[in-house]
Short mmCIF file of C-alpha atoms in Angstrom, two decimals:
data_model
loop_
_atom_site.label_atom_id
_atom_site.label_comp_id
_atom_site.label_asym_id
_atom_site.label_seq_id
_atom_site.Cartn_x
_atom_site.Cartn_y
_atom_site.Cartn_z
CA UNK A 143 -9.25 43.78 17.85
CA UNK A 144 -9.50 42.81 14.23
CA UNK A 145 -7.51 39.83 14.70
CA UNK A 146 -9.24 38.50 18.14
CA UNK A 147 -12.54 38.96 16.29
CA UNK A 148 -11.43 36.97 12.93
CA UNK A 149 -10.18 34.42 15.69
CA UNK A 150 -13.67 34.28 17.73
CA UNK A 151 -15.58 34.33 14.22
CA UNK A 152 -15.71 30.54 13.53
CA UNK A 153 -16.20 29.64 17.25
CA UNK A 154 -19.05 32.02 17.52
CA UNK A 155 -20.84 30.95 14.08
CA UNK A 156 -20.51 27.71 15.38
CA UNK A 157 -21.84 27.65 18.75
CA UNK A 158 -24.70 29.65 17.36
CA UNK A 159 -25.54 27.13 14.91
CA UNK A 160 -25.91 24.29 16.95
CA UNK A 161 -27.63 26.24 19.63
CA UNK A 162 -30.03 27.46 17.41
CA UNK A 163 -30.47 23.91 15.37
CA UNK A 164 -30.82 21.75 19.21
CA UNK A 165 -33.66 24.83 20.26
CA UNK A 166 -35.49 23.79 16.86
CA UNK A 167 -34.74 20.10 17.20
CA UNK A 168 -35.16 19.33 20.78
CA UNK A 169 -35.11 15.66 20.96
CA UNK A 170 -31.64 15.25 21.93
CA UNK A 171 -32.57 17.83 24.99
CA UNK A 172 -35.39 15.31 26.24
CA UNK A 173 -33.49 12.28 25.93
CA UNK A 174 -30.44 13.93 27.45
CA UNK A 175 -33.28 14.60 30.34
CA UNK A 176 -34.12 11.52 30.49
CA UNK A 177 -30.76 9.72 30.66
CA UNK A 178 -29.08 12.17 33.29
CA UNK A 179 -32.21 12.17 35.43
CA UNK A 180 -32.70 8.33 35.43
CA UNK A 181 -28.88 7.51 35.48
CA UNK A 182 -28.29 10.26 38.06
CA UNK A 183 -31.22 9.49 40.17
CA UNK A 184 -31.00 5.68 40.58
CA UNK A 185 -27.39 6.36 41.72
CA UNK A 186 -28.25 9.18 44.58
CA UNK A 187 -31.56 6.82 45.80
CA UNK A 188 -29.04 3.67 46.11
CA UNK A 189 -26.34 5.20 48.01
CA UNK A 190 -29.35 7.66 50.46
CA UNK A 191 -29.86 3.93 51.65
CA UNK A 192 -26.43 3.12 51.67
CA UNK A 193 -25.29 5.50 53.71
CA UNK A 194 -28.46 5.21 55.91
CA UNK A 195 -27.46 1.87 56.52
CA UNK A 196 -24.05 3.00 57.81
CA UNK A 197 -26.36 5.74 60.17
CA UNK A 198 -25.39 8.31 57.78
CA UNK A 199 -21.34 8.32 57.52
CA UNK A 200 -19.05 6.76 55.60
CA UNK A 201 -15.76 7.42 55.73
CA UNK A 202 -15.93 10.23 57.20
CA UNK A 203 -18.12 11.66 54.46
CA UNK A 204 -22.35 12.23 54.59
CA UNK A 205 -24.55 11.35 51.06
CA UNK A 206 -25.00 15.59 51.60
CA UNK A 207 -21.10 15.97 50.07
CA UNK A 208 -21.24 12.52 48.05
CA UNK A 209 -24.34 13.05 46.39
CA UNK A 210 -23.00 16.89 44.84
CA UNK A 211 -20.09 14.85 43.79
CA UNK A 212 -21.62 12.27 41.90
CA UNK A 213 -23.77 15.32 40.35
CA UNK A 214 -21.54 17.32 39.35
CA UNK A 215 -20.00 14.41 37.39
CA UNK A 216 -23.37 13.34 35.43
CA UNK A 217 -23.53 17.42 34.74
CA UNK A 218 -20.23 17.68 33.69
CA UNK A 219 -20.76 14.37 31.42
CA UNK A 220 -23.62 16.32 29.75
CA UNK A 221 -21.14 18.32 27.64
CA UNK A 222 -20.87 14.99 25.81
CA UNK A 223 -16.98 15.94 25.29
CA UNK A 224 -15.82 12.64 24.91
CA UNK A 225 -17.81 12.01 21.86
CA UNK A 226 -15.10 13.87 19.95
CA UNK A 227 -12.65 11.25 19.73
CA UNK A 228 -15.22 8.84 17.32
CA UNK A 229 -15.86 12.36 15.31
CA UNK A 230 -12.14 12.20 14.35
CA UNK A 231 -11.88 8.41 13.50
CA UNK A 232 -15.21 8.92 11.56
CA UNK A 233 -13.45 12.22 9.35
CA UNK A 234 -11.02 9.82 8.93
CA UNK A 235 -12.48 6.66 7.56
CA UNK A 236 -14.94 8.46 5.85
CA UNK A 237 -12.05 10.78 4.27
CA UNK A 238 -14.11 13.93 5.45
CA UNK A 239 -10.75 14.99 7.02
CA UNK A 240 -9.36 15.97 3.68
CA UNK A 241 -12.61 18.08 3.11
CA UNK A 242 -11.31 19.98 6.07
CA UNK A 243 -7.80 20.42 5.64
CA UNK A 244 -8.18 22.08 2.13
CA UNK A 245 -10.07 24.42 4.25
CA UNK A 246 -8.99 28.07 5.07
CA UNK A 247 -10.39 27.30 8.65
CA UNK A 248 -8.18 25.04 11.82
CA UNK A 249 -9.43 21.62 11.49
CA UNK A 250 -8.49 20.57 15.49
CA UNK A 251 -10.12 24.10 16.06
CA UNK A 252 -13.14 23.35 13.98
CA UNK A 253 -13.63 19.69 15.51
CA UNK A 254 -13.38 20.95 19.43
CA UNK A 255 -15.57 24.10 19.02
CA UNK A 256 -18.04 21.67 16.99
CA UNK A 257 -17.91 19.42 19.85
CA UNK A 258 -18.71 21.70 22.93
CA UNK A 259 -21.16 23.67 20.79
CA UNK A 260 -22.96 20.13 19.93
CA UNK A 261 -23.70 19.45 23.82
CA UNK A 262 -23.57 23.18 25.43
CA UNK A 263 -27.18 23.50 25.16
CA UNK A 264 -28.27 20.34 26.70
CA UNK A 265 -25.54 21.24 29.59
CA UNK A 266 -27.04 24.66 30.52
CA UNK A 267 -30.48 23.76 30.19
CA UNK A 268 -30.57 20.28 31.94
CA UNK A 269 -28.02 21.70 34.66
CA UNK A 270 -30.18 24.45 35.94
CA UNK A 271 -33.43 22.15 36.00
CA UNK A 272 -31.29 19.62 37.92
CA UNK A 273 -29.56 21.61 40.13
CA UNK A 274 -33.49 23.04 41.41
CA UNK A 275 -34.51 19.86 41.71
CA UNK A 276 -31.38 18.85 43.68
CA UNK A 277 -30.97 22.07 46.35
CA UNK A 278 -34.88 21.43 46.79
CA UNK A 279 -34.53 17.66 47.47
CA UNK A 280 -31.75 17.19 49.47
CA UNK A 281 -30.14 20.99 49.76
CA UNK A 282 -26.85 22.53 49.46
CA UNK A 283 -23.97 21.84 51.71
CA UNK A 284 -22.06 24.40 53.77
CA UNK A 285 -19.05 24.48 51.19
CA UNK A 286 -21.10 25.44 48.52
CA UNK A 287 -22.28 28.70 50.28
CA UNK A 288 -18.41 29.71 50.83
CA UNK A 289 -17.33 33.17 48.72
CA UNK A 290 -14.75 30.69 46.98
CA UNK A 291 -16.59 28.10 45.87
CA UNK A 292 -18.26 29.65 42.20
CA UNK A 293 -15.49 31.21 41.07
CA UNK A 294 -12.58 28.10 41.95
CA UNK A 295 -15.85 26.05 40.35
CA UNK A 296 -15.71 27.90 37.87
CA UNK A 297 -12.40 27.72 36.86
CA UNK A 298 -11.80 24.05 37.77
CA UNK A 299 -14.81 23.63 35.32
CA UNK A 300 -13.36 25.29 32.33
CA UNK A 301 -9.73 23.33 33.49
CA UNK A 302 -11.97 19.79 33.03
CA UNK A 303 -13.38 20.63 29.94
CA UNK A 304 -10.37 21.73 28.27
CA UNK A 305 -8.33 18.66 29.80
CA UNK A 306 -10.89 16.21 28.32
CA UNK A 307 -11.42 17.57 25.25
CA UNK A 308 -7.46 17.23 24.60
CA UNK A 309 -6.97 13.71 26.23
CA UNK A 310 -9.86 12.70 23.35
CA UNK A 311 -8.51 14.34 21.23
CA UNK A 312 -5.28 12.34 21.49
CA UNK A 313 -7.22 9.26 21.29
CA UNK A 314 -9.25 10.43 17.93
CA UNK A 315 -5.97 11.36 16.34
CA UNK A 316 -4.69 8.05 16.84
CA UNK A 317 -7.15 7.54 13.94
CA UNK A 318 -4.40 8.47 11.39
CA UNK A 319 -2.91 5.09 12.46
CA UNK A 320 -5.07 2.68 13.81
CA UNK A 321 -7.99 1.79 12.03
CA UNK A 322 -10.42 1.13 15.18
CA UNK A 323 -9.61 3.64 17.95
CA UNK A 324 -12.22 1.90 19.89
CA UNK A 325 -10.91 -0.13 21.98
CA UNK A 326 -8.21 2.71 23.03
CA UNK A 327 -11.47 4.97 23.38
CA UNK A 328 -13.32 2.63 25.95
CA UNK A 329 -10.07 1.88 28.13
CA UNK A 330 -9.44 6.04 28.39
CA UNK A 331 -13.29 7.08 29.07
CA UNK A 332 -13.68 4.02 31.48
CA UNK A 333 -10.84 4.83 33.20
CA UNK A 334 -12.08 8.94 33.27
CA UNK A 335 -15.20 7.12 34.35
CA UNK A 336 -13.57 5.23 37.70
CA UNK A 337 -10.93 8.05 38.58
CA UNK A 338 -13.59 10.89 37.99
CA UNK A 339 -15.91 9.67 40.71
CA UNK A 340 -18.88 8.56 38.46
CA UNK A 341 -20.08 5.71 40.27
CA UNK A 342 -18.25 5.60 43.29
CA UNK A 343 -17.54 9.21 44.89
CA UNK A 344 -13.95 10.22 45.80
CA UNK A 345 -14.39 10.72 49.32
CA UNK A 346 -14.62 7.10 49.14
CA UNK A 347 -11.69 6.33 47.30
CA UNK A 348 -8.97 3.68 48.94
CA UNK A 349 -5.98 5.85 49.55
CA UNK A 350 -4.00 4.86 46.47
CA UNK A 351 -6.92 5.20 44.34
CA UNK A 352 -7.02 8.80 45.33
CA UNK A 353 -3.64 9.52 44.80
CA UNK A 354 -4.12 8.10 41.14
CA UNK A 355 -7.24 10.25 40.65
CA UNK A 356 -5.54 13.44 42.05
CA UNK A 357 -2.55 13.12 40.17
CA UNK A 358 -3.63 11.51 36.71
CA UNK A 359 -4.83 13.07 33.67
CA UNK A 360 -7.33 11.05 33.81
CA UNK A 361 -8.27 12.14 37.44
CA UNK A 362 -7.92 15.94 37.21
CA UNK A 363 -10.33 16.20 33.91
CA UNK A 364 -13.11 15.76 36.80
CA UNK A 365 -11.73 18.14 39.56
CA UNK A 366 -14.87 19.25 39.54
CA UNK A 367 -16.03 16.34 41.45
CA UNK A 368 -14.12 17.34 44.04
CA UNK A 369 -15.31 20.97 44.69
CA UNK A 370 -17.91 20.24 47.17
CA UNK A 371 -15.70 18.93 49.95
CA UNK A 372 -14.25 20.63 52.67
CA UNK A 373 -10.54 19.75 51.55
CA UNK A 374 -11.04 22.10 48.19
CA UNK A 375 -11.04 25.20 50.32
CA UNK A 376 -7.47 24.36 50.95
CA UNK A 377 -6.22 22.57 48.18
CA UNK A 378 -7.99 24.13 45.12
CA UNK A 379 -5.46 25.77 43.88
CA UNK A 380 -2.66 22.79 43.94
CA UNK A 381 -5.51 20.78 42.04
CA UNK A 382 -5.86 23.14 39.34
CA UNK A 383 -2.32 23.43 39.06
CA UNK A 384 -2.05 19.68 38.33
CA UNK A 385 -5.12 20.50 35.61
CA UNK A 386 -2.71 23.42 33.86
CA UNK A 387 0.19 20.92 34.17
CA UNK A 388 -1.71 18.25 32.30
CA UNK A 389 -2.95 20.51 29.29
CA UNK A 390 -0.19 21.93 28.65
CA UNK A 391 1.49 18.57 28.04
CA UNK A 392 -1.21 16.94 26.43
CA UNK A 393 -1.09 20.23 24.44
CA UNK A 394 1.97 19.41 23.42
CA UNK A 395 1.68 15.56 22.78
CA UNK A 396 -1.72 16.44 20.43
CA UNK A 397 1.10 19.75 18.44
CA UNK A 398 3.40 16.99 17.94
CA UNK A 399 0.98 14.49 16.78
CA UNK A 400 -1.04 16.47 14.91
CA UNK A 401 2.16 17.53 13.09
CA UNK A 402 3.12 13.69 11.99
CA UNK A 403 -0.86 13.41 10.88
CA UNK A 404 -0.84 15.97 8.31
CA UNK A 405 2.40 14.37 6.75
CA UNK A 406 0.07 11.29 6.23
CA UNK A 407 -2.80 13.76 4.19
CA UNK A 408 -2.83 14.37 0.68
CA UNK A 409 -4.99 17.66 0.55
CA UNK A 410 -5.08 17.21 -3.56
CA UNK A 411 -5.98 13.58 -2.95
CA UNK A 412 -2.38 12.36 -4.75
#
């Protein structure tokens, strides 16, 4: 117990600092309002006429399922996960990263707990309001009311976040040898962007284009996209397997990586 507790320590110190300092400081909460709201809302109002103008179908699909798609996306993107590659390429050029690593604390440990705890509040706070607003709007459809759905969410959710925050953290690491990870960072998170069902829902996907987003990395960090169709009841638990699959390895590739950074730090600055 002594040893799980001394593990949970710096994740729980951390999450309650930044909790504590966005409750103070709530700007980022009302623009974070502001953005999802605007962003998500625009999207839902174009394709309500969309699909009106195709008398309510398209491909096989109503705006009921495709609209709790496309916001479970903009909810999920409220965790602001991605941010955490730039927070490694900034340690790095600003040499903050040797700060850390004299520490008696996991930098990659620090960083990712720093990250979700940065954005958690804004998630839970904005994704209730939304979700009222939502069910009240348009309502819930008939695969959200199943005795499955929750808990697969659920887990599919905490599968996403842990996928993402490893497939940026590959990219921030990269930091250790390429100056600018930027351009690396905007091809990944666009590509999250198309094969996560941001813009366009999956139930619309060409058939390739699915196959791509189901079994990609890049793809199965937003399984929780696809939770609101009627195919999860069956397939949930093959698509989560892909998700496990796909941390472990990029578990792996960030160990190995990781491992060849450190070589390249000086912790006494020689």
């Amino acid at each position: 117990m002594k040893k799980l507790y001394k593990k949970l320590r710096l994740p729980i110190k951390i999450l309650k600092t930044l909790i504590k300092n966005s409750i103070q400081y709530p700007n980022k909460l009302i623009v974070d309002t502001i953005v999802i709201f605007a962003r998500c809302g625009v999207l839902l109002a174009l394709y309500w006429h969309v699909f009106r103008l195709n008398n309510g179908i398209i491909n096989n699909t109503t705006f009921l399922f495709a609209s709790w798609s496309i916001f479970f996306y903009f909810a999920f993107s409220l965790l602001n996960l991605r941010s955490i590659s730039r927070e490694f390429m900034k340690d790095i050029q600003t040499g903050n990263v040797e700060i850390l690593f004299s520490k008696p604390i996991s930098y990659l440990s620090y960083r990712i707990w720093w990250q979700i705890g940065s954005g958690i509040y804004s998630f839970i706070i904005i994704t209730i309001l939304a979700t009222v607003v939502t069910a009240l709007t348009i309502g819930f459809p008939p695969t959200m009311t199943i005795g499955i759905f929750i808990p697969t969410l659920i887990l599919t959710f905490i599968c996403g976040a842990i996928l993402s925050l490893f497939l940026y953290t590959i990219v921030g690491l990269l930091s250790f040898w390429v100056e600018d990870i930027n351009p690396i960072f905007w091809i990944v998170d666009k590509t999250i962007m198309l094969l996560g069902g941001s813009y366009l829902p999956i139930a619309l996907f060409p058939a390739f284009m699915l196959k791509i987003a189901l079994y990609s990395p890049f793809g199965a960090s937003q399984f929780v996209t696809h939770t609101v169709y009627k195919t999860w009841q069956t397939n949930w638990y093959q698509l989560i397997g892909i998700q496990l699959f796909w941390i472990i390895l990029s578990g792996l590739i960030i160990y190995f990586i990781f491992k060849e950074a450190k070589k390249k730090i000086s912790i006494n600055g020689g």
